Coordinates of C-alpha atoms in Angstrom, one line a residue:
M1 CA -204.3 80.2 174.9
K2 CA -203.4 82.9 177.4
K3 CA -203.6 86.3 176.6
R4 CA -200.0 88.3 177.2
K5 CA -201.5 91.8 175.8
L6 CA -202.5 94.5 177.6
I7 CA -206.4 94.7 177.1
L8 CA -207.2 97.7 177.2
P9 CA -210.4 99.3 178.7
S10 CA -213.7 100.0 177.3
L11 CA -215.9 102.2 178.7
A12 CA -219.7 101.3 177.9
L13 CA -221.6 105.0 177.7
V14 CA -225.3 106.0 176.1
M15 CA -226.2 108.3 173.5
T16 CA -227.7 111.7 175.0
L17 CA -228.8 113.0 171.6
S18 CA -232.3 112.0 172.7
T19 CA -231.8 113.7 176.2
T20 CA -233.4 117.1 176.8
P21 CA -231.2 119.4 178.1
V22 CA -231.5 121.2 181.0
F23 CA -231.3 124.9 181.1
A24 CA -230.5 127.0 184.3
S25 CA -232.1 130.0 185.5
Q26 CA -228.6 131.9 185.2
P27 CA -225.9 131.7 182.5
L28 CA -223.1 128.9 182.9
T29 CA -219.7 130.1 184.3
I30 CA -216.7 128.0 184.0
Q31 CA -213.9 128.1 186.2
I32 CA -210.5 126.5 185.1
N33 CA -208.0 126.7 187.9
G34 CA -209.9 129.2 189.6
S35 CA -210.4 132.1 187.0
V36 CA -213.3 132.1 185.0
T37 CA -213.0 131.7 181.2
S38 CA -215.2 132.6 178.4
T39 CA -217.7 129.8 178.2
P40 CA -217.7 128.7 174.5
P41 CA -221.0 128.0 171.9
G42 CA -223.1 125.1 172.3
V43 CA -222.6 124.3 176.1
H44 CA -225.3 123.0 177.6
V45 CA -226.7 120.9 181.0
V46 CA -228.0 117.3 180.7
K47 CA -228.7 116.5 184.4
D48 CA -226.3 117.1 186.5
Q49 CA -223.3 117.2 184.0
V50 CA -222.1 119.9 181.7
M51 CA -221.7 119.0 177.8
I52 CA -218.9 120.5 176.9
P53 CA -216.7 120.6 173.2
L54 CA -213.9 118.3 173.4
R55 CA -211.3 120.1 171.3
W56 CA -212.0 123.0 173.5
A57 CA -211.5 121.1 176.8
C58 CA -208.4 119.9 175.0
E59 CA -207.0 123.1 174.3
Q60 CA -207.5 125.0 177.7
L61 CA -205.8 121.6 179.1
G62 CA -202.7 121.4 177.3
A63 CA -202.8 118.7 175.0
R64 CA -200.4 118.6 172.5
S65 CA -202.4 117.6 169.7
I66 CA -206.2 116.6 168.9
E67 CA -207.1 115.1 165.6
W68 CA -210.8 113.7 164.2
D69 CA -211.0 110.9 161.8
A70 CA -214.8 111.4 160.5
K71 CA -214.3 108.0 158.5
S72 CA -213.5 105.9 161.5
K73 CA -215.4 108.6 163.9
T74 CA -212.3 108.5 166.2
V75 CA -210.8 111.7 168.0
S76 CA -207.0 111.1 168.6
I77 CA -205.6 112.8 171.8
E78 CA -202.1 113.4 172.8
T79 CA -202.1 114.9 176.5
N80 CA -199.0 116.4 177.9
E81 CA -196.4 115.1 180.5
T82 CA -198.6 116.1 183.6
Y83 CA -200.8 113.3 182.5
Y84 CA -198.1 110.7 183.0
A85 CA -196.8 112.2 186.2
F86 CA -200.3 112.0 188.1
T87 CA -200.8 108.3 186.6
K88 CA -197.3 107.4 188.3
L89 CA -198.0 108.7 191.3
L90 CA -201.6 107.1 191.5
S91 CA -199.7 104.0 190.7
Y92 CA -197.7 104.4 193.8
V93 CA -200.6 105.6 195.8
Q94 CA -202.6 102.7 195.2
A95 CA -199.7 99.8 195.6
L96 CA -198.2 101.5 198.7
T97 CA -201.8 101.2 200.3
P98 CA -201.8 98.4 202.7
R99 CA -204.5 95.9 201.8
D100 CA -206.6 94.0 204.0
Q101 CA -204.4 91.1 206.5
E102 CA -205.5 88.2 204.2
K103 CA -204.5 90.2 200.8
E104 CA -201.1 91.5 203.1
T105 CA -200.2 87.9 203.5
E106 CA -200.2 86.9 199.9
M107 CA -197.9 89.7 198.7
W108 CA -194.1 90.7 199.3
P109 CA -194.4 93.4 202.4
L110 CA -193.2 96.9 202.4
S111 CA -190.0 98.0 203.4
E112 CA -189.9 99.8 207.0
N113 CA -188.9 102.8 205.0
A114 CA -191.9 102.5 202.9
K115 CA -194.5 102.0 205.5
K116 CA -193.6 105.6 206.4
I117 CA -194.3 107.4 203.5
T118 CA -197.0 110.0 203.7
L119 CA -199.1 109.5 200.5
P120 CA -201.0 112.1 199.1
R121 CA -204.8 112.0 199.1
L122 CA -205.7 112.0 195.7
S123 CA -209.4 112.6 194.2
D124 CA -211.4 109.2 194.5
R125 CA -214.6 110.8 193.0
A126 CA -216.2 108.3 190.8
V127 CA -216.6 109.7 187.2
M128 CA -219.9 109.2 185.4
L129 CA -219.5 108.9 181.6
N130 CA -222.7 106.7 181.3
F131 CA -226.5 107.9 182.3
P132 CA -227.3 104.4 184.5
E133 CA -230.7 104.1 182.8
H134 CA -229.6 103.9 180.0
H135 CA -228.1 100.4 178.3
I136 CA -228.7 100.3 174.5
E137 CA -225.5 100.8 173.1
P138 CA -225.4 102.8 169.6
K139 CA -223.9 101.1 166.4
N140 CA -221.4 103.6 165.5
P141 CA -220.2 105.6 168.7
I142 CA -217.4 107.8 168.6
T143 CA -214.2 106.3 169.7
I144 CA -211.9 108.8 171.9
S145 CA -208.1 107.6 172.0
V146 CA -206.0 109.3 174.7
N147 CA -201.9 108.5 174.1
G148 CA -203.1 105.1 172.2
S149 CA -205.6 103.6 174.5
P150 CA -209.1 103.8 173.1
Y151 CA -212.4 104.6 175.0
A152 CA -215.8 104.1 173.1
A153 CA -217.4 107.6 174.0
Y154 CA -221.3 106.4 173.3
S155 CA -222.5 109.4 175.1
A156 CA -221.0 112.0 172.9
E157 CA -223.0 114.5 171.0
I158 CA -222.0 116.3 167.5
R159 CA -223.9 119.8 167.2
N160 CA -222.7 122.2 164.5
D161 CA -219.6 120.0 163.6
R162 CA -218.2 119.9 167.6
I163 CA -218.1 117.3 169.2
Y164 CA -219.2 117.3 173.0
V165 CA -219.1 115.4 175.8
L166 CA -219.7 114.8 179.3
S167 CA -218.0 117.0 181.5
D168 CA -216.2 114.2 183.8
W169 CA -214.6 113.1 180.3
I170 CA -212.1 116.1 181.5
Q171 CA -211.5 113.9 184.9
Q172 CA -211.1 110.7 182.9
L173 CA -208.7 112.3 180.1
F174 CA -206.6 114.8 181.8
K175 CA -207.0 113.7 185.5
A176 CA -208.4 117.1 186.4
D177 CA -210.8 117.5 189.4
V178 CA -214.3 118.7 187.9
A179 CA -217.0 119.7 189.8
Y180 CA -220.7 121.2 188.7
D181 CA -222.6 123.0 191.3
Q182 CA -226.1 123.3 189.8
K183 CA -227.1 125.7 192.0
T184 CA -224.5 128.3 190.9
N185 CA -224.9 126.9 187.5
T186 CA -220.8 126.7 187.8
L187 CA -218.5 124.4 186.3
S188 CA -214.8 124.5 188.0
I189 CA -211.9 122.7 186.2
K190 CA -208.7 122.3 188.1
A191 CA -206.0 120.7 186.6
P192 CA -203.3 118.9 188.4
D193 CA -200.0 120.6 189.4
K194 CA -196.8 119.2 187.7
E195 CA -194.3 120.6 189.8
E196 CA -195.9 119.3 192.9
I197 CA -197.0 116.1 191.7
E198 CA -193.0 115.5 190.8
K199 CA -192.1 116.7 194.0
Q200 CA -194.2 114.2 195.8
I201 CA -193.0 111.3 193.4
R202 CA -189.4 112.2 194.4
T203 CA -190.3 112.2 198.1
I204 CA -191.7 108.6 197.3
E205 CA -188.8 107.0 195.3
E206 CA -186.2 108.6 197.8
A207 CA -187.8 106.0 200.9
L208 CA -188.3 103.4 198.4
V209 CA -184.5 103.3 197.5
P210 CA -183.7 99.6 198.0
T211 CA -181.3 99.1 201.0
T212 CA -180.1 95.5 200.3
P213 CA -180.8 93.2 197.2
E214 CA -183.9 91.4 199.1
E215 CA -185.4 95.0 199.0
A216 CA -184.9 95.4 195.4
M217 CA -186.5 92.1 194.8
K218 CA -189.1 92.1 197.0
L219 CA -190.0 96.1 196.0
W220 CA -190.3 94.8 192.2
G221 CA -192.7 91.5 193.2
R222 CA -195.0 93.6 195.2
G223 CA -195.1 95.8 192.0
E224 CA -196.2 92.9 189.9
Q225 CA -198.6 92.0 192.4
T226 CA -200.3 95.3 192.6
R227 CA -200.0 95.7 189.0
S228 CA -198.1 98.9 189.8
G229 CA -195.4 99.8 186.8
A230 CA -194.5 102.6 189.1
L231 CA -193.2 100.2 191.9
Q232 CA -191.3 98.1 189.5
Y233 CA -189.8 101.2 187.8
A234 CA -188.5 102.1 191.8
A235 CA -186.9 98.9 191.6
L236 CA -184.7 99.4 188.2
S237 CA -181.4 100.9 187.4
P238 CA -181.7 104.2 185.8
E239 CA -180.8 102.3 182.4
L240 CA -183.9 100.2 182.9
R241 CA -186.0 102.8 183.8
E242 CA -185.4 104.7 180.4
K243 CA -186.7 101.5 178.8
A244 CA -189.7 101.6 181.4
M245 CA -190.7 105.3 180.3
E246 CA -190.7 103.8 176.7
Q247 CA -192.9 101.2 177.3
V248 CA -195.5 103.4 179.9
K249 CA -195.9 105.9 176.5
D250 CA -196.6 103.0 174.4
R251 CA -198.7 101.3 176.8
G252 CA -200.6 104.6 177.7
G253 CA -199.9 104.0 181.5
W254 CA -198.4 102.7 184.5
V255 CA -200.5 99.4 184.9
T256 CA -199.3 96.7 184.0
G257 CA -201.2 93.0 183.9
G258 CA -204.4 92.5 183.8
S259 CA -207.2 91.4 186.1
S260 CA -206.5 87.6 185.4
P261 CA -204.3 86.1 185.6
W262 CA -202.6 87.7 188.4
V263 CA -199.5 87.0 190.4
G264 CA -199.7 85.4 193.8
P265 CA -197.6 84.7 196.3
I266 CA -194.0 84.8 195.2
T267 CA -191.3 82.3 196.2
V268 CA -187.1 82.5 195.7
K269 CA -186.1 79.3 193.9
E270 CA -182.4 80.6 193.9
E271 CA -180.6 83.4 195.3
K272 CA -176.6 83.2 193.8
K273 CA -174.2 85.6 194.9
L274 CA -172.6 87.0 191.9
S275 CA -170.1 89.1 193.5
D276 CA -169.9 91.6 196.7
T277 CA -172.3 94.1 194.9
A278 CA -174.6 91.5 192.4
V279 CA -176.7 89.2 193.0
Q280 CA -178.9 86.8 191.0
Y281 CA -182.5 85.4 192.1
T282 CA -185.2 83.1 190.4
V283 CA -188.6 83.2 191.6
T284 CA -191.8 81.5 191.1
Y285 CA -195.3 82.8 191.4
P286 CA -199.0 81.3 190.5
E287 CA -200.6 83.0 187.5
I288 CA -203.9 82.9 189.2
T289 CA -207.3 83.0 187.8
S290 CA -210.9 82.6 189.1
G291 CA -210.9 78.9 188.2
G292 CA -207.2 77.9 188.7
S293 CA -203.4 78.7 188.6
T294 CA -200.0 77.7 186.3
T295 CA -196.4 78.6 187.3
G296 CA -194.3 81.7 186.2
T297 CA -190.9 82.0 186.5
E298 CA -188.4 84.8 186.4
T299 CA -184.8 85.7 186.7
F300 CA -183.2 89.0 187.4
I301 CA -179.8 90.6 188.9
V302 CA -179.6 92.7 191.6
E303 CA -176.6 95.1 192.2
K304 CA -175.3 97.8 194.5
R305 CA -175.7 101.2 192.5
T306 CA -175.9 105.3 193.5
V307 CA -178.7 106.5 191.9
N308 CA -179.4 110.3 192.3
E309 CA -176.9 110.5 194.5
K310 CA -178.1 107.9 197.0
E311 CA -176.6 104.5 197.3
G312 CA -178.9 101.1 196.9
W313 CA -179.5 97.9 195.3
F314 CA -181.0 98.2 191.8
I315 CA -182.6 95.4 189.3
T316 CA -180.0 95.5 186.4
K317 CA -181.0 92.9 184.4
L318 CA -184.5 91.2 183.7
L319 CA -183.3 87.9 182.1
F320 CA -186.2 85.9 182.0
A321 CA -190.1 86.7 182.6
S322 CA -193.4 87.2 180.8
P323 CA -193.6 91.0 179.3
Y324 CA -197.4 90.5 180.8
Y325 CA -196.9 91.5 184.0
T326 CA -193.7 93.6 184.1
I327 CA -192.8 97.2 182.6
I328 CA -189.9 96.3 181.0
P329 CA -189.3 93.5 178.2
A330 CA -187.2 90.7 179.6
E331 CA -183.7 89.3 177.7
S332 CA -185.7 86.0 177.3
Q333 CA -189.4 85.2 177.5
P334 CA -191.8 82.4 178.2
P335 CA -192.9 80.4 174.8
E336 CA -196.3 81.4 173.8
E337 CA -197.9 78.1 174.1
P338 CA -201.5 76.7 175.6
I339 CA -201.6 77.3 179.5
T340 CA -203.5 74.2 181.3
Y341 CA -204.6 75.7 184.8
V342 CA -204.2 73.7 187.7
P343 CA -208.0 73.9 189.6
L344 CA -207.7 76.1 193.1
S345 CA -207.7 74.0 196.3
K346 CA -211.2 74.4 198.3

């Protein structure tokens, strides 16, 4: 049976309760957005990371709520709107960044306007949420649920009824830039700027407005091929964008589909002109796994509309599609049934 539900990530970390804290020669300084703030009690350094109280970090970075369920050992966090704005921008950047030549030939091409977009540089520092030399998982890790997405926090510590996590969790949970300077014993946290992020998103979306029905179709398709909910969003009418935002918050982000199966090269099976301002497309694509593929089908209507005072072509109805790949549910979905994959040709 082919799985159609989005599989949420689980991060395998390691308990650090037995790890000896490192005590620096000078007191720890914490800077948030360039300003020094009071260091909360119990903060300590383990190797090259700072163990900080999770509730304190949530309060500093504007989380809407944080709740602790002692029975299930679960911390539930609802972040602010900046989180969704940042993940949307990240989705655009990843989808619009050209792949290698072989991969690009399998994907719908970007429009000429899209190719001219100057993409912002986002932090690509790899977060370390576990210590590599440890691989034994404890039986009862703490779970950190962020906007409904759960992560297993094996490295969390509980001290004096407070939960402490590695400082890199702040980058993972709040998309903040986090840096620890061992020489000066300084932890720097820079929260993302919501206004600047939204400005960058507007610039991208204005450049992505499809000028033809074909551009809208290909924008949507590339969004599926790159698992980018943001690129799919850009191809939608205002009404469908509202539905997309509901889905984004339900699933906790802008990533669609999964690592397997994925959408391969897309073929237009039917192009039906409904009027001078409406075209219906039916497309097919291989749903590829490492061992083979089957065929997926979608049908949608593209119409000429004005969005944010700019005329373009947008998807107004998604008639038939798998919810596995799409940011919005279709009016009709493929039936759940056993899937037989055709082996890939060698």
